[in-house]
Coordinates of C-alpha atoms in Angstrom, one line a residue:
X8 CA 48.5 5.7 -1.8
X9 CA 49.8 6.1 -5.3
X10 CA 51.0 9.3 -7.1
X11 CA 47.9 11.0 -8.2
X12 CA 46.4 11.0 -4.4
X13 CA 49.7 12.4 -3.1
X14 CA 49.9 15.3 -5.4
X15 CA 45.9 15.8 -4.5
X16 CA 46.7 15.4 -0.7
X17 CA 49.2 18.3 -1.4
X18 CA 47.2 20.6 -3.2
X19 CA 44.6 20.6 -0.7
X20 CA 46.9 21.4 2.6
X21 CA 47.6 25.6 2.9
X22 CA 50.7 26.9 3.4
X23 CA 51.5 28.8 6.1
X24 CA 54.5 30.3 7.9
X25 CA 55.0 27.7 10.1
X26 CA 54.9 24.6 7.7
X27 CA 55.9 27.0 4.2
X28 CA 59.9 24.7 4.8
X29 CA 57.9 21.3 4.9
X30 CA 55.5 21.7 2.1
X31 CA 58.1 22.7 0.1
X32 CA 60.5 19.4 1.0
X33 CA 57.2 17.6 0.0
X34 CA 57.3 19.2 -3.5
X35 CA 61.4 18.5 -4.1
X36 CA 60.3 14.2 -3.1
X37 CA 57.2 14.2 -5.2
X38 CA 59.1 15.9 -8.1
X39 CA 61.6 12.7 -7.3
X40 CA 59.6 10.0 -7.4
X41 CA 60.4 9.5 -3.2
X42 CA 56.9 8.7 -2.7
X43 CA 57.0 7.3 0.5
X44 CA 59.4 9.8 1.8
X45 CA 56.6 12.2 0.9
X46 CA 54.0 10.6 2.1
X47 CA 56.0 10.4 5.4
X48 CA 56.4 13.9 5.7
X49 CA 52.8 14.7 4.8
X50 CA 51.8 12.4 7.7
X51 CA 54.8 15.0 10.0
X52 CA 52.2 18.3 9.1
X53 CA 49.0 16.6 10.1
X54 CA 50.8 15.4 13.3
X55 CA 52.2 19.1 13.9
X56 CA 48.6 20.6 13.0
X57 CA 47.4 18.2 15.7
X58 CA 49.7 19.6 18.2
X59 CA 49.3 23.1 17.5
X60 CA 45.8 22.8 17.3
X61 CA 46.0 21.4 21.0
X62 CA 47.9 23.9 22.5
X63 CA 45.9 26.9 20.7
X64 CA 42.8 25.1 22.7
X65 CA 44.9 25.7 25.7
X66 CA 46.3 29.1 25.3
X67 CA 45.8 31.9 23.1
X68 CA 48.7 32.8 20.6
X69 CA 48.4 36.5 19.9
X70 CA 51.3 36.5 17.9
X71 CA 50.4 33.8 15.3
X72 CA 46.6 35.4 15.3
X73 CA 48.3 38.5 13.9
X74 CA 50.7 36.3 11.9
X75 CA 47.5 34.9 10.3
X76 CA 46.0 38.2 9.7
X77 CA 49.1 39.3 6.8
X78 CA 48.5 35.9 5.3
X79 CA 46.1 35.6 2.4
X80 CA 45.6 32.1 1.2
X81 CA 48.7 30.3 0.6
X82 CA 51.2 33.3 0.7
X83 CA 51.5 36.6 2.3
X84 CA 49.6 39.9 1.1
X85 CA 52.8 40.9 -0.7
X86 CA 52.6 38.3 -2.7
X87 CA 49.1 38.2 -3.0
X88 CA 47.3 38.6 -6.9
X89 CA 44.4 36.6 -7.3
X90 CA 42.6 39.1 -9.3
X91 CA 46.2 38.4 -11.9
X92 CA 45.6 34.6 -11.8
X93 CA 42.0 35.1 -12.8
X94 CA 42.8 36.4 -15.8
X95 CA 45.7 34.2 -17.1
X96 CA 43.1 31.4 -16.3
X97 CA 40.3 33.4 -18.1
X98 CA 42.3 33.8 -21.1
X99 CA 43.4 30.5 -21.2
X100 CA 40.0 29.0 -21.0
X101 CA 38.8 31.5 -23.8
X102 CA 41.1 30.7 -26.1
X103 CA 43.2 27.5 -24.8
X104 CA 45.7 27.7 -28.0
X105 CA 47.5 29.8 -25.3
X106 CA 49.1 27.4 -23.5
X107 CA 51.3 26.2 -26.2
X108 CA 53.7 28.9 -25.6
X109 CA 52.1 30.7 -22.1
X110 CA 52.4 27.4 -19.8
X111 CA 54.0 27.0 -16.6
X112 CA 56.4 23.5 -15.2
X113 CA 55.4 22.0 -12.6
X114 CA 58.3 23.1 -10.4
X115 CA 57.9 26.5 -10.9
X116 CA 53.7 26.7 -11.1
X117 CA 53.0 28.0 -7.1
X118 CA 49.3 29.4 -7.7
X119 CA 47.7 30.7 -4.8
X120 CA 44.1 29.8 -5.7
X121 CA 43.6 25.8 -5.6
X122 CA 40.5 26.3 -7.8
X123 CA 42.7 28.0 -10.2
X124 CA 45.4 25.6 -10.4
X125 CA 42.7 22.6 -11.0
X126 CA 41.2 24.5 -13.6
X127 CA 44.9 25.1 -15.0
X128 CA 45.4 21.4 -15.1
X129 CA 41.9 21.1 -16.8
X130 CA 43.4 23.3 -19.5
X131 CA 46.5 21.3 -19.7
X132 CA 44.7 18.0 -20.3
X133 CA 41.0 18.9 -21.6
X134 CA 40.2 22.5 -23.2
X135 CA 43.6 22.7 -24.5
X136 CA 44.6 19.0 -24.1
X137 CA 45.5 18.7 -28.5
X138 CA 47.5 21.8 -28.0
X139 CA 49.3 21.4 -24.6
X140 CA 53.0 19.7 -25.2
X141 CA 54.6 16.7 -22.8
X142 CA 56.8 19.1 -20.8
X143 CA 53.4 21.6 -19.9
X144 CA 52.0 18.2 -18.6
X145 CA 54.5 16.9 -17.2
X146 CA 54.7 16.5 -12.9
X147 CA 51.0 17.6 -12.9
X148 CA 47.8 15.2 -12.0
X149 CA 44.2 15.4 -13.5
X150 CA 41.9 18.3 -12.4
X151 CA 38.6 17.3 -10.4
X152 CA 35.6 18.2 -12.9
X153 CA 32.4 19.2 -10.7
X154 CA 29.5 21.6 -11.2
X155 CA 31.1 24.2 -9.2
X156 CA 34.2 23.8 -11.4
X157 CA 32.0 24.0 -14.3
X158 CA 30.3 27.7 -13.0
X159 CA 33.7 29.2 -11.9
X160 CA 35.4 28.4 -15.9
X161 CA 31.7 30.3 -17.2
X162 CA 32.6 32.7 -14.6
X163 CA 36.0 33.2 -15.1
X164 CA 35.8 33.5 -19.5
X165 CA 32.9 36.1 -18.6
X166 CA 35.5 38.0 -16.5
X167 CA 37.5 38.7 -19.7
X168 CA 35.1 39.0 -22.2
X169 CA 35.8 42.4 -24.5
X170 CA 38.8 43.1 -22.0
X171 CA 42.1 44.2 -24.1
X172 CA 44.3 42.1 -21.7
X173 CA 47.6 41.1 -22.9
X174 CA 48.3 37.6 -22.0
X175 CA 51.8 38.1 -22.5
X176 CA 52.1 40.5 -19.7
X177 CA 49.9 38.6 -17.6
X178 CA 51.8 35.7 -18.1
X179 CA 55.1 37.6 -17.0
X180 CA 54.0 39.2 -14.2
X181 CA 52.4 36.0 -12.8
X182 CA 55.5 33.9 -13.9
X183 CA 57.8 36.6 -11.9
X184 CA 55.4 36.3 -8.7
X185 CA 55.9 32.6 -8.9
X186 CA 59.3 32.8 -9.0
X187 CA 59.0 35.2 -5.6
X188 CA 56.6 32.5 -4.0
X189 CA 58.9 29.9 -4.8
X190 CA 61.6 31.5 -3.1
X191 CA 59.3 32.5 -0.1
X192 CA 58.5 28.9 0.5
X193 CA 61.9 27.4 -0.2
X194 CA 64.5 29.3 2.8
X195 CA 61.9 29.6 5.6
X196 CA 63.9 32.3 7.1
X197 CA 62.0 35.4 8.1
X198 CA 65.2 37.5 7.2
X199 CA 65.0 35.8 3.7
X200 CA 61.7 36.4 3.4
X201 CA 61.0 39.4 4.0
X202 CA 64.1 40.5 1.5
X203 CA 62.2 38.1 -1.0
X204 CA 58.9 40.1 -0.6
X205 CA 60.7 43.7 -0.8
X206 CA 61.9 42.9 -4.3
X207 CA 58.3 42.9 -5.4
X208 CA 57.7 46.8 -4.1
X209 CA 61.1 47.7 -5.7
X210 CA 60.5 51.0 -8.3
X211 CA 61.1 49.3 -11.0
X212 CA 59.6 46.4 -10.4
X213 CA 57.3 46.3 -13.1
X214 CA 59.6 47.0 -15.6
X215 CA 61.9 44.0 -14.4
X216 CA 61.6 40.8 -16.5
X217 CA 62.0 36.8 -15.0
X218 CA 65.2 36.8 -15.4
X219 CA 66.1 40.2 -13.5
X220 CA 63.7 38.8 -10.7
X221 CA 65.6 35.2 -10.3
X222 CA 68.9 37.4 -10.3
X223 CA 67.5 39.8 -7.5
X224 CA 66.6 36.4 -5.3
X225 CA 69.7 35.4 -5.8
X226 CA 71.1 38.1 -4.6
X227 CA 69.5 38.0 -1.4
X228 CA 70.5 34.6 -0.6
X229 CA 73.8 35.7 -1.3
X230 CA 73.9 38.5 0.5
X231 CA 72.5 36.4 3.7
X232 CA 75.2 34.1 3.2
X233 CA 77.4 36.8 3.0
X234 CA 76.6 38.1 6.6
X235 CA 76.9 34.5 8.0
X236 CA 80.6 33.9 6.7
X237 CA 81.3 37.8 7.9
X238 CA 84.5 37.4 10.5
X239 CA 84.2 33.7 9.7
X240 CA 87.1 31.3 8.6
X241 CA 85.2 30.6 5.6
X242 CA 84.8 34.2 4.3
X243 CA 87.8 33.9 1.8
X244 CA 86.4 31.3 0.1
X245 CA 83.2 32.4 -0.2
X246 CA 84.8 35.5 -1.8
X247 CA 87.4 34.7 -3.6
X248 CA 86.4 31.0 -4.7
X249 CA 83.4 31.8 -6.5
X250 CA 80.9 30.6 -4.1
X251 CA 78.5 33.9 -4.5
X252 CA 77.0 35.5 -7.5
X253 CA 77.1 39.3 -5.9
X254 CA 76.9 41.5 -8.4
X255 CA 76.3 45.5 -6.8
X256 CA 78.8 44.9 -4.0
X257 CA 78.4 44.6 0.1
X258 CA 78.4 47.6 2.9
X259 CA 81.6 46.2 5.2
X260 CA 80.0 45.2 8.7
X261 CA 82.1 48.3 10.1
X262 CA 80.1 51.5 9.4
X263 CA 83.7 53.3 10.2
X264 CA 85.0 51.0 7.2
X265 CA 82.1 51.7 5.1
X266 CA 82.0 55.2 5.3
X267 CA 84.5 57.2 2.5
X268 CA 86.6 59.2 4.3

């Protein structure tokens, strides 16, 4: 199987809670060339979809029925925007000039339509092939041109036809939910995640640009690793040697400490 049919192999498995750490170690070999590696691990999911399949014939799973139910797509309903990605691809196939400077890399393009993300590779390499540089190319196969492709690009440029949409905003706020899946998929810890998916209901959220989101993820793994070294040999160092980038500060695990007396 060469490189093309893995990436197209990927693309067509949906992420889910259970298999959101795997995918994602999938991704990291693709992105270096470990082809087989990948292609091993692919070959782990569909014997663990096997498996759960047969059990689920077996018993009924209440708890990953209702799992499934807060899952839309690829990601949760937190970070759910398909309605967003349908108009950066609109745009885009209105006027493909866009992606000289609106494009995504490869490592950090997590689209939760896969119809959308073939039609954004068609933009990379077709409609705005003259336009679209090496590194907005780069890591990403060639789309699959059928009829239905065909209708939903008619569909989609009628979507924002005589809108006033401001592809530099939509390109933000998609790039800044990206950055939010990415993290979601990459630590699949439910503590993590859920952290991850409250930044994105935070008051000023909309106001917040890429960078400010990367930070607040950060912060979140830090702040995780913070409660793991608590009362630990290694919290010193972990304080005092640089390995953290908190920023606003940590409640002591003491509320009797915490609180100013």
């Amino acid at each position: 199987m060469n490189q093309e049919e893995l990436y197209e192999l990927l693309n067509h498995i949906p992420v889910t809670a259970d298999n959101a750490g795997l995918m994602e170690e999938i991704r990291q070999e693709l992105e270096k060339k470990h082809y087989a590696v990948a292609l091993e691990k692919i070959e782990k999911l569909g014997k663990r979809k096997k498996k759960k399949l047969a059990v689920k014939s077996t018993e009924g799973n209440e708890e990953e029925e209702e799992e499934e139910k807060n899952v839309v797509g690829m990601f949760p309903k937190e970070l759910s925007n398909k309605k967003l990605e349908r108009q950066y691809i609109g745009l885009l196939l209105t006027d493909p000039r866009y992606i000289i400077k609106y494009f995504y890399l490869f490592e950090e393009c997590y689209f939760e339509d896969p119809e959308l993300l073939n039609i954004y590779k068609s933009v990379i390499f077709t409609e705005g092939g003259a336009y679209s540089s090496e590194l907005a190319k780069k890591g990403f196969n060639f789309s699959r041109d059928t009829e239905h492709v065909y209708e939903l690009k008619t569909i989609l440029k009628r979507e924002v036809r005589d809108k006033n949409y401001n592809m530099e905003k939509i390109y933000i706020d998609l790039k800044k939910l990206f950055v939010l899946r990415r993290s979601f998929l990459a630590i699949p810890i439910q503590n993590i995640q859920d952290r991850v998916m409250e930044i994105k209901e935070y008051q000023l959220y909309d106001k917040m640009s890429v960078e400010e989101v990367e930070n607040a993820v950060i912060q979140v793994n830090d702040t995780e690793k913070f409660k793991r070294a608590v009362l630990n040999e290694g919290l010193s160092s972990f304080l005092e040697l640089g390995d953290n980038n908190l920023t606003n500060g940590l409640s002591l695990p003491f509320p009797v400490l915490t609180r100013c007396i």
